[in-house]
Coordinates of C-alpha atoms and ligand atoms in Angstrom, one line a residue:
X21 CA 93.2 82.9 113.9
X22 CA 94.4 82.7 110.4
X23 CA 98.0 81.9 109.5
X24 CA 100.1 85.1 109.0
X25 CA 100.7 85.9 105.3
X26 CA 104.2 87.0 106.2
X27 CA 106.4 86.5 109.2
X28 CA 109.8 87.9 109.9
X29 CA 111.8 86.2 112.6
X30 CA 114.9 87.5 114.3
X31 CA 116.0 89.8 111.5
X32 CA 119.4 91.3 112.2
X33 CA 121.3 93.8 110.0
X34 CA 124.5 95.8 110.6
X35 CA 126.1 98.5 108.7
X36 CA 129.6 99.8 109.4
X37 CA 129.4 101.2 112.9
X38 CA 125.7 100.6 113.5
X39 CA 123.4 97.7 114.2
X40 CA 120.3 98.8 112.3
X41 CA 118.2 95.8 113.2
X42 CA 118.7 93.5 116.2
X43 CA 116.5 90.4 116.2
X44 CA 113.3 92.0 114.9
X45 CA 110.1 90.0 114.6
X46 CA 107.0 91.0 112.5
X47 CA 103.8 89.2 111.7
X48 CA 101.5 90.3 109.0
X49 CA 98.0 89.0 108.4
X50 CA 96.0 89.1 105.2
X51 CA 93.5 92.0 105.3
X52 CA 95.3 94.1 107.9
X53 CA 97.0 97.5 107.9
X54 CA 100.1 97.0 110.1
X55 CA 101.7 100.2 111.2
X56 CA 105.5 100.3 111.8
X57 CA 106.3 103.0 114.3
X58 CA 109.7 104.2 115.5
X59 CA 112.0 107.2 115.9
X60 CA 114.1 108.5 113.0
X61 CA 116.8 105.8 112.6
X62 CA 115.0 103.1 114.5
X63 CA 115.3 100.7 111.6
X64 CA 111.9 100.9 109.9
X65 CA 113.2 101.4 106.4
X66 CA 115.9 98.8 106.9
X67 CA 113.3 96.2 107.9
X68 CA 111.2 96.8 104.8
X69 CA 114.2 96.9 102.5
X70 CA 114.9 93.3 103.7
X71 CA 111.3 92.3 102.9
X72 CA 111.5 93.9 99.5
X73 CA 114.9 92.3 98.6
X74 CA 116.9 95.5 98.6
X75 CA 119.1 94.3 101.6
X76 CA 120.0 90.8 102.7
X77 CA 119.7 90.2 106.5
X78 CA 122.8 89.1 108.4
X79 CA 120.6 86.8 110.5
X80 CA 116.9 85.7 110.7
X81 CA 114.4 84.5 108.2
X82 CA 111.2 85.4 106.4
X83 CA 108.2 83.0 106.0
X84 CA 105.2 83.3 103.8
X85 CA 102.1 81.2 104.5
X86 CA 104.3 79.4 107.1
X87 CA 107.1 78.4 104.7
X88 CA 110.6 80.0 104.7
X89 CA 111.3 82.0 101.5
X90 CA 114.4 83.5 100.1
X91 CA 114.2 87.2 99.1
X92 CA 117.5 87.8 97.3
X93 CA 116.5 90.7 95.1
X94 CA 113.6 92.8 93.9
X95 CA 112.6 90.1 91.4
X96 CA 112.2 87.5 94.2
X97 CA 110.0 90.0 96.1
X98 CA 107.9 90.6 93.1
X99 CA 107.4 86.9 92.4
X100 CA 106.3 86.4 96.0
X101 CA 103.8 89.3 95.6
X102 CA 105.6 91.8 97.8
X103 CA 105.3 95.4 96.4
X104 CA 107.0 98.4 98.0
X105 CA 106.6 102.1 97.9
X106 CA 110.0 103.5 99.1
X107 CA 110.6 106.6 101.2
X108 CA 113.0 107.8 98.6
X109 CA 111.2 107.9 95.3
X110 CA 112.3 105.3 92.9
X111 CA 111.1 107.2 89.8
X112 CA 113.3 108.2 86.9
X113 CA 112.9 112.0 86.7
X114 CA 113.6 112.4 83.0
X115 CA 111.2 109.7 81.9
X116 CA 107.5 110.3 81.5
X117 CA 104.9 109.2 84.0
X118 CA 103.8 106.5 81.6
X119 CA 107.4 105.2 81.1
X120 CA 107.9 105.2 84.9
X121 CA 104.7 103.2 85.4
X122 CA 105.9 100.6 82.9
X123 CA 109.5 100.5 83.9
X124 CA 111.0 97.0 83.4
X125 CA 107.8 95.8 81.8
X126 CA 107.4 97.9 78.6
X127 CA 104.6 96.5 76.4
X128 CA 106.1 95.6 73.0
X129 CA 104.7 94.9 69.6
X130 CA 106.9 93.6 66.8
X131 CA 109.9 94.3 69.0
X132 CA 109.0 97.9 69.4
X133 CA 107.7 99.6 72.5
X134 CA 103.9 99.8 72.2
X135 CA 103.5 103.5 73.2
X136 CA 99.7 103.5 72.8
X137 CA 99.4 100.5 75.1
X138 CA 101.8 102.1 77.6
X139 CA 99.8 105.3 77.7
X140 CA 96.5 103.4 78.1
X141 CA 97.8 101.4 81.0
X142 CA 99.3 104.5 82.6
X143 CA 95.9 106.2 82.3
X144 CA 94.1 103.3 84.0
X145 CA 96.6 103.2 86.9
X146 CA 96.4 107.0 87.4
X147 CA 92.7 106.7 87.5
X148 CA 92.8 104.1 90.2
X149 CA 94.7 106.6 92.4
X150 CA 92.4 109.4 91.2
X151 CA 95.3 111.6 90.0
X152 CA 94.8 113.9 87.0
X153 CA 98.1 114.1 85.1
X154 CA 99.0 113.6 81.5
X155 CA 101.0 110.3 81.2
X156 CA 103.4 112.0 78.8
X157 CA 104.6 114.5 81.4
X158 CA 108.2 114.0 82.6
X159 CA 108.2 113.0 86.2
X160 CA 110.6 115.8 87.1
X161 CA 107.9 118.3 86.3
X162 CA 105.4 117.0 88.9
X163 CA 105.4 118.4 92.4
X164 CA 106.4 115.9 95.1
X165 CA 102.9 115.1 96.1
X166 CA 102.0 114.0 92.6
X167 CA 105.3 112.1 92.3
X168 CA 104.2 110.2 95.4
X169 CA 100.8 109.4 93.9
X170 CA 102.6 108.1 90.8
X171 CA 104.8 105.9 93.0
X172 CA 101.7 104.5 94.6
X173 CA 100.1 103.8 91.2
X174 CA 103.2 102.0 90.2
X175 CA 103.1 99.7 93.3
X176 CA 99.4 99.0 92.7
X177 CA 100.1 97.9 89.2
X178 CA 101.8 94.8 90.6
X179 CA 98.7 93.3 92.2
X180 CA 100.5 92.5 95.4
X181 CA 99.6 90.2 98.4
X182 CA 101.8 92.3 100.6
X183 CA 102.0 96.1 100.0
X184 CA 104.6 98.0 101.9
X185 CA 104.4 101.8 102.2
X186 CA 107.2 103.8 103.7
X187 CA 105.9 107.2 104.8
X188 CA 103.5 107.6 101.9
X189 CA 101.7 110.5 103.6
X190 CA 104.7 112.5 104.4
X191 CA 104.5 114.6 101.3
X192 CA 100.7 114.4 100.7
X193 CA 98.1 117.0 101.6
X194 CA 94.9 116.3 103.5
X195 CA 92.9 115.7 100.3
X196 CA 95.4 113.3 98.8
X197 CA 95.8 111.5 102.2
X198 CA 92.0 110.9 102.0
X199 CA 92.3 109.4 98.5
X200 CA 95.2 107.2 99.6
X201 CA 93.3 105.9 102.7
X202 CA 90.4 105.0 100.5
X203 CA 92.7 102.9 98.3
X204 CA 94.4 101.3 101.3
X205 CA 91.0 100.3 102.8
X206 CA 89.9 98.8 99.5
X207 CA 93.0 96.7 99.2
X208 CA 92.8 95.7 102.8
X209 CA 89.2 94.5 102.3
X210 CA 90.5 92.5 99.2
X211 CA 92.8 90.7 101.6
X212 CA 96.1 92.4 101.0
X213 CA 98.5 92.6 103.9
X214 CA 99.7 96.2 104.2
X215 CA 102.7 97.6 106.1
X216 CA 102.3 101.3 106.7
X217 CA 105.0 103.6 108.1
X218 CA 104.1 107.1 109.3
X219 CA 105.3 109.8 111.8
X220 CA 101.7 111.3 111.9
X221 CA 100.4 109.6 115.0
X222 CA 96.8 110.7 114.3
X223 CA 96.8 108.5 111.1
X224 CA 97.5 105.3 113.1
X225 CA 94.0 104.9 114.6
X226 CA 92.4 106.1 111.4
X227 CA 94.0 103.6 109.0
X228 CA 95.8 101.0 111.1
X229 CA 94.8 97.7 112.7
X230 CA 97.9 96.8 114.7
X231 CA 101.2 98.6 115.4
X232 CA 104.7 97.1 115.8
X233 CA 107.0 99.6 117.6
X234 CA 110.7 99.6 116.8
X235 CA 113.2 101.2 119.1
X236 CA 117.0 101.1 118.4
X237 CA 116.6 98.3 115.9
X238 CA 114.5 96.1 118.2
X239 CA 110.8 95.3 118.1
X240 CA 109.7 96.4 121.6
X241 CA 105.9 96.0 121.3
X242 CA 103.0 94.9 119.2
X243 CA 99.8 96.8 120.2
X244 CA 96.4 97.6 118.7
X245 CA 96.2 100.7 116.5
X246 CA 93.7 102.2 119.0
X247 CA 96.4 102.6 121.7
X248 CA 96.4 106.1 123.0
X249 CA 99.0 108.4 121.3
X250 CA 101.0 109.2 124.5
X251 CA 101.4 105.5 125.1
X252 CA 102.6 104.9 121.6
X253 CA 105.1 107.7 122.0
X254 CA 106.3 106.3 125.3
X255 CA 106.8 102.9 123.6
X256 CA 108.7 104.4 120.7
X257 CA 110.9 106.9 122.5
X258 CA 111.3 105.0 125.8
X259 CA 110.1 108.0 127.8
X260 CA 107.1 110.3 127.7
X261 CA 107.3 113.3 125.4
X262 CA 105.4 116.5 125.8
X263 CA 103.8 117.0 122.4
X264 CA 102.7 120.5 123.1
X265 CA 104.0 123.3 120.9
X266 CA 106.5 125.2 123.0
X267 CA 106.3 128.5 121.2
X268 CA 107.8 131.2 123.4
X269 CA 107.1 134.6 121.9
X270 CA 110.1 136.8 121.7
X271 CA 110.5 140.6 121.8
X272 CA 109.8 142.0 118.3
X273 CA 112.4 144.3 116.6
X274 CA 112.8 145.9 113.2
X275 CA 111.3 144.2 110.1
X276 CA 114.1 142.0 108.8
X277 CA 112.2 140.7 105.7
X278 CA 109.9 142.9 103.7
X279 CA 108.1 141.7 100.6
X280 CA 106.2 144.2 98.5
X281 CA 103.8 143.4 95.6
X282 CA 105.6 140.3 94.6
X283 CA 104.0 138.9 91.5
X284 CA 104.7 136.1 89.1
X285 CA 102.1 135.7 86.4
X286 CA 100.2 132.4 86.8
X287 CA 101.8 131.6 90.2
X288 CA 101.2 134.4 92.7
X289 CA 99.9 137.9 92.6
X290 CA 100.7 141.0 94.6
X291 CA 102.1 139.3 97.7
X292 CA 103.2 141.8 100.5
X293 CA 104.2 141.0 104.0
X294 CA 106.9 141.6 106.7
X295 CA 108.7 139.5 109.2
X296 CA 110.3 141.2 112.1
X297 CA 113.2 140.3 114.2
X298 CA 112.1 137.8 116.9
X299 CA 109.0 136.9 115.0
X300 CA 107.7 133.6 113.6
X301 CA 105.2 134.2 110.8
X302 CA 103.3 131.1 109.6
X303 CA 102.3 130.8 106.0
X304 CA 99.2 128.5 105.7
X305 CA 97.2 127.4 102.7
X306 CA 96.2 124.5 100.6
X307 CA 98.9 122.8 98.5
X308 CA 99.0 124.6 95.2
X309 CA 98.2 127.9 96.9
X310 CA 101.6 129.2 95.8
X311 CA 103.4 129.2 99.2
X312 CA 106.5 127.4 98.0
X313 CA 106.6 129.5 94.8
X314 CA 106.6 132.7 96.9
X315 CA 109.3 131.3 99.2
X316 CA 111.6 130.4 96.3
X317 CA 111.1 133.7 94.6
X318 CA 111.9 135.6 97.8
X319 CA 115.0 133.6 98.2
X320 CA 116.0 134.3 94.6
X321 CA 115.8 130.7 93.4
X322 CA 113.0 131.6 90.9
X323 CA 112.3 134.8 89.0
X324 CA 109.4 137.1 89.5
X325 CA 107.6 139.6 87.2
X326 CA 107.0 142.5 89.6
X327 CA 107.6 143.5 93.2
X328 CA 110.5 143.9 95.6
X329 CA 112.2 142.0 98.4
X330 CA 114.1 143.8 101.2
X331 CA 116.3 142.3 103.9
X332 CA 117.2 144.7 106.7
X333 CA 115.9 147.5 104.4
X334 CA 118.3 146.6 101.6
X335 CA 116.7 145.7 98.3
X336 CA 117.7 142.2 96.9
X337 CA 118.4 141.9 93.3
X338 CA 115.8 139.5 91.8
X339 CA 116.7 135.9 91.0
X340 CA 120.1 136.0 92.8
X341 CA 120.5 133.3 95.5
X342 CA 124.0 134.4 96.2
X343 CA 123.0 138.0 97.0
X344 CA 120.1 136.6 99.2
X345 CA 122.5 134.5 101.2
X346 CA 125.0 137.3 101.4
X347 CA 122.2 139.4 102.9
X348 CA 121.5 136.8 105.5
X349 CA 118.5 135.0 104.0
X350 CA 118.2 131.2 104.3
X351 CA 115.7 128.7 102.8
X352 CA 115.1 125.1 104.0
X353 CA 113.4 123.8 100.9
X354 CA 110.5 121.5 100.7
X355 CA 112.2 119.1 98.3
X356 CA 115.3 118.3 100.4
X357 CA 116.5 115.4 98.4
X358 CA 116.6 117.4 95.2
X359 CA 117.7 120.8 96.6
X360 CA 119.0 120.5 100.1
X361 CA 121.7 117.9 100.3
X362 CA 124.9 116.5 98.7
X363 CA 124.1 112.9 99.2
X364 CA 127.5 111.6 98.5
X365 CA 129.2 113.9 101.0
X366 CA 129.6 113.6 104.7
X367 CA 127.3 115.1 107.3
X368 CA 129.9 117.6 108.4
X369 CA 130.5 118.8 104.9
X370 CA 126.8 119.2 104.3
X371 CA 126.3 121.1 107.5
X372 CA 129.2 123.3 106.4
X373 CA 128.0 124.0 102.9
X374 CA 126.5 127.4 103.6
X375 CA 129.0 128.5 106.1
X376 CA 131.9 127.9 103.8
X377 CA 132.0 131.5 102.8
X378 CA 131.9 132.8 106.4
X379 CA 134.6 130.3 107.3
X380 CA 136.9 131.5 104.7
X381 CA 139.2 134.0 106.4
X382 CA 141.9 135.7 104.4
X383 CA 141.6 133.0 101.8
X384 CA 141.8 130.1 104.3
X385 CA 138.9 127.9 105.0
X386 CA 138.6 127.5 108.7
X387 CA 137.9 123.7 108.6
X388 CA 138.3 123.3 112.3
X389 CA 135.8 126.0 113.1
X390 CA 133.4 124.5 110.6
X391 CA 133.6 121.1 112.1
X392 CA 133.1 122.4 115.6
X393 CA 130.0 124.3 114.4
X394 CA 128.8 121.2 112.6
X395 CA 129.3 119.0 115.6
X396 CA 127.3 121.4 117.8
X397 CA 124.3 121.5 115.4
X398 CA 124.4 117.7 114.9
X399 CA 124.2 117.3 118.7
X400 CA 121.4 119.9 119.1
X401 CA 119.2 118.2 116.6
X402 CA 120.1 114.7 117.8
X403 CA 121.2 113.5 114.4
X404 CA 121.6 109.7 114.6
X405 CA 125.0 109.0 112.9
X406 CA 128.2 107.1 113.3
X407 CA 130.1 110.4 113.0
X408 CA 130.4 113.6 111.0
X409 CA 132.0 111.7 108.1
X410 CA 129.1 109.3 107.5
X411 CA 127.7 109.9 104.0
X412 CA 124.3 111.6 104.1
X413 CA 123.0 109.0 101.7
X414 CA 123.2 106.3 104.4
X415 CA 121.3 108.3 107.0
X416 CA 117.7 107.5 107.7
X417 CA 115.1 109.7 106.0
X418 CA 114.3 111.8 109.1
X419 CA 117.9 112.3 110.0
X420 CA 118.7 113.6 106.4
X421 CA 115.9 116.1 107.1
X422 CA 117.6 117.3 110.2
X423 CA 120.9 117.8 108.3
X424 CA 119.2 120.2 105.9
X425 CA 117.7 122.2 108.7
X426 CA 120.9 122.0 110.6
X427 CA 122.8 123.4 107.6
X428 CA 120.9 126.7 107.9
X429 CA 121.1 126.8 111.7
X430 CA 124.8 126.5 111.4
X431 CA 124.8 129.3 108.9
X432 CA 123.1 131.7 111.4
X433 CA 121.0 133.3 108.7
X434 CA 119.2 136.3 110.0
X435 CA 116.0 135.5 108.2
X436 CA 115.1 131.8 107.8
X437 CA 112.4 130.5 105.5
X438 CA 111.3 127.0 106.5
X439 CA 109.3 125.1 104.0
X440 CA 107.6 122.2 105.8
X441 CA 110.4 121.9 108.3
X442 CA 109.1 118.9 110.3
X443 CA 108.0 116.6 107.4
X444 CA 109.2 113.1 108.0
X445 CA 110.6 114.0 111.4
X446 CA 109.6 111.9 114.5
X447 CA 107.7 113.4 117.4
X448 CA 110.6 113.9 119.7
X449 CA 112.8 115.5 117.0
X450 CA 109.9 117.8 116.1
X451 CA 110.0 119.3 119.6
X452 CA 113.7 119.8 119.2
X453 CA 113.2 121.7 116.0
X454 CA 110.5 123.9 117.7
X455 CA 112.9 124.6 120.5
X456 CA 115.5 125.7 118.0
X457 CA 113.0 128.0 116.3
X458 CA 112.4 129.6 119.7
X459 CA 116.2 129.9 120.3
X460 CA 116.5 131.6 116.9
X461 CA 113.8 134.2 117.6
X462 CA 115.1 134.8 121.1
X463 CA 118.4 135.8 119.5
X464 CA 116.7 138.2 117.1
X465 CA 116.3 136.1 114.0
X466 CA 113.1 136.2 111.9
X467 CA 111.4 133.0 110.7
X468 CA 108.8 132.5 108.0
X469 CA 107.4 129.0 108.3
X470 CA 105.4 127.3 105.6
X471 CA 103.5 124.3 107.0
X472 CA 100.5 122.2 106.0
X473 CA 100.3 120.9 109.5
X474 CA 97.7 123.2 111.0
X475 CA 98.3 122.4 114.7
X476 CA 102.0 123.2 114.0
X477 CA 101.2 126.6 112.3
X478 CA 98.8 127.5 115.0
X479 CA 101.1 126.4 117.8
X480 CA 104.4 127.8 116.5
X481 CA 103.5 131.1 114.8
X482 CA 103.0 134.6 116.3
X483 CA 101.1 135.6 113.2
X484 CA 99.6 133.5 110.4
X485 CA 99.2 134.6 106.8
X486 CA 96.9 132.5 104.7
X487 CA 97.3 132.1 100.9
X488 CA 94.8 130.9 98.4
X489 CA 95.3 130.6 94.7
X490 CA 98.4 132.7 94.6
X491 CA 97.1 135.6 96.8
X492 CA 97.4 136.5 100.5
X493 CA 93.8 136.3 101.6
X494 CA 94.1 136.9 105.3
X495 CA 96.1 137.4 108.4
X496 CA 95.4 136.1 111.8
X497 CA 97.0 136.7 115.2
X498 CA 98.1 133.4 116.7
X499 CA 96.0 133.9 119.8
X500 CA 92.8 134.4 117.8
X501 CA 93.4 131.8 115.1
X502 CA 91.6 128.5 115.0
X503 CA 92.0 125.6 112.5
X504 CA 88.5 126.3 111.1
X505 CA 89.4 130.0 110.8
X506 CA 92.5 129.2 108.8
X507 CA 90.7 126.6 106.6
X508 CA 87.9 129.0 105.9
X509 CA 90.4 131.5 104.5
X510 CA 92.4 128.9 102.7
X511 CA 89.4 128.0 100.5
X512 CA 88.7 131.6 99.6
X513 CA 88.4 132.0 95.9
X514 CA 90.4 134.6 94.0
X515 CA 87.6 137.2 93.7
X516 CA 87.7 137.5 97.5
X517 CA 84.4 135.9 98.3
X518 CA 84.4 132.8 100.4
X519 CA 83.8 129.5 98.8
X520 CA 80.9 127.4 100.3
Ligands
ATP22 N1 123.2 101.8 103.6 C1 123.4 102.2 104.8 N2 124.7 102.3 105.3 C2 125.0 102.7 106.5 N3 124.1 102.9 107.5 C3 122.8 102.7 107.1 C4 122.4 102.4 105.8 N4 121.0 102.3 105.8 C5 120.6 102.6 107.0 N5 121.7 102.8 107.9 C6 121.6 103.2 109.3 O1 120.7 102.3 109.9 C7 119.9 102.9 110.9 C8 118.4 102.7 110.6 O2 118.0 103.4 109.5 P1 116.6 103.3 108.8 O3 116.7 104.0 107.5 O4 116.1 101.9 108.8 O5 115.7 104.2 109.9 P2 114.2 104.6 109.9 O6 113.5 103.9 111.0 O7 113.6 104.3 108.5 O8 114.2 106.2 110.1 P3 113.3 107.4 109.5 O9 112.1 107.6 110.3 O10 114.2 108.6 109.7 O11 113.1 107.1 108.0 C9 120.3 104.4 110.9 O12 121.2 104.6 111.9 C10 120.9 104.6 109.5 O13 121.9 105.6 109.5
MG23 MG1 112.9 105.5 107.0

């Protein structure tokens, strides 16, 4: 067997109050896709941050081609041929795509930045990942799926021997995942050693060769990627987890949310639907179908040109988030980093953000009540933290996700819109979130759930609405819906006839 391209031995890393890694070993061969699997907070990102020079280990060493190497910073990693796509995007939002792709390596002529060369190179890189976007576009204007593709293009530009990808598929749609996998296979065949992190178990057998399982900061197993899913889950969680969707239909009451004729030119057109007390309505469709746009307009985050939104029969003023929240509407946004969290504040404070108003009684903020509520939600969601004061910035990706969802659970909004609620969340925590959704509808709340995960939409909705190109094109009862049925509607073209 060939020498490992990279070996990590006995890596240990502690942060205040938590041992993130405890003697972890990893061996990477040239030409393999090595999957890192573990629950939220298991230490996956910490491990790859050591390999990419973002963190120094407390103990342990890294060898390349059998020789110990020092990775003190990102420059060292780059010189050793280690390239990383981080879970948190590393792009600068106000710079253009081309500038981001050249960051730190701007082509110069006569001391000036050679813009033409920069654009040309950006175009080539974007072509490699098959993404159509003008290199002059500011990154902040891209959706998160395209941001991720730019991030990938950037990592590819370094011609790495070791390519590390931290949950690259979390924000991608099926089509883009296909493109990414084609790129990954090509690089693997060229002999690149690839580390691939994902919470989508079905991707493991499809793209992986071997799997290292981390649990509580330890490497507990190294198994082939073809290992059955329930066995992988058992290794990662330490016990079997029922991956079924535990939807428990509740008794339906009055319509709590009514949307009539909602239209924003160029985005969505004549969208009407209702969600009743006790009901989970799934909103399915391809990315770009306009689901997030509708959700944001309903919540008042964006304007609309025509139509009306009612909560409990009361009409909401358009483009007024405060009025929407006042009326008992909540939105867990798709882009949590950008819109959901105050990263520098503690978990308790973040969980309390939307309840602050409720907690203010006669001018006093009921801090104690707020903390009790926050502690309860953190416990329910199993947020892995050192305490409520830990800064959200230092939580693992999946645990940050849970804080955003928890924030709205703590707020007890009557109508909750969840936009991709389980993205980046491990299998065990997903089930917890589903159970919370059940608890919400049991107590008379209404839930609108946008999800690109078809089994999830089918498994957790009572009724499924399908959007295509800005229009609602169909509605299915959960018990009669199939993945194929939803997909057939999702590719409907605007004229109403089905695409082949
Ligand atoms: N900078 C930091 N300061 C304090 N604690 C940290 C820091 N970075 C990570 N941690 C902690 O280390 C542990 C491991 O986190 P890590 O990000 O490696 O998890 P992960 O396996 O990538 O999880 P996820 O699937 O949620 O992304 C967590 O308990 C996290 O809160
Ligand atoms: Mg992580």
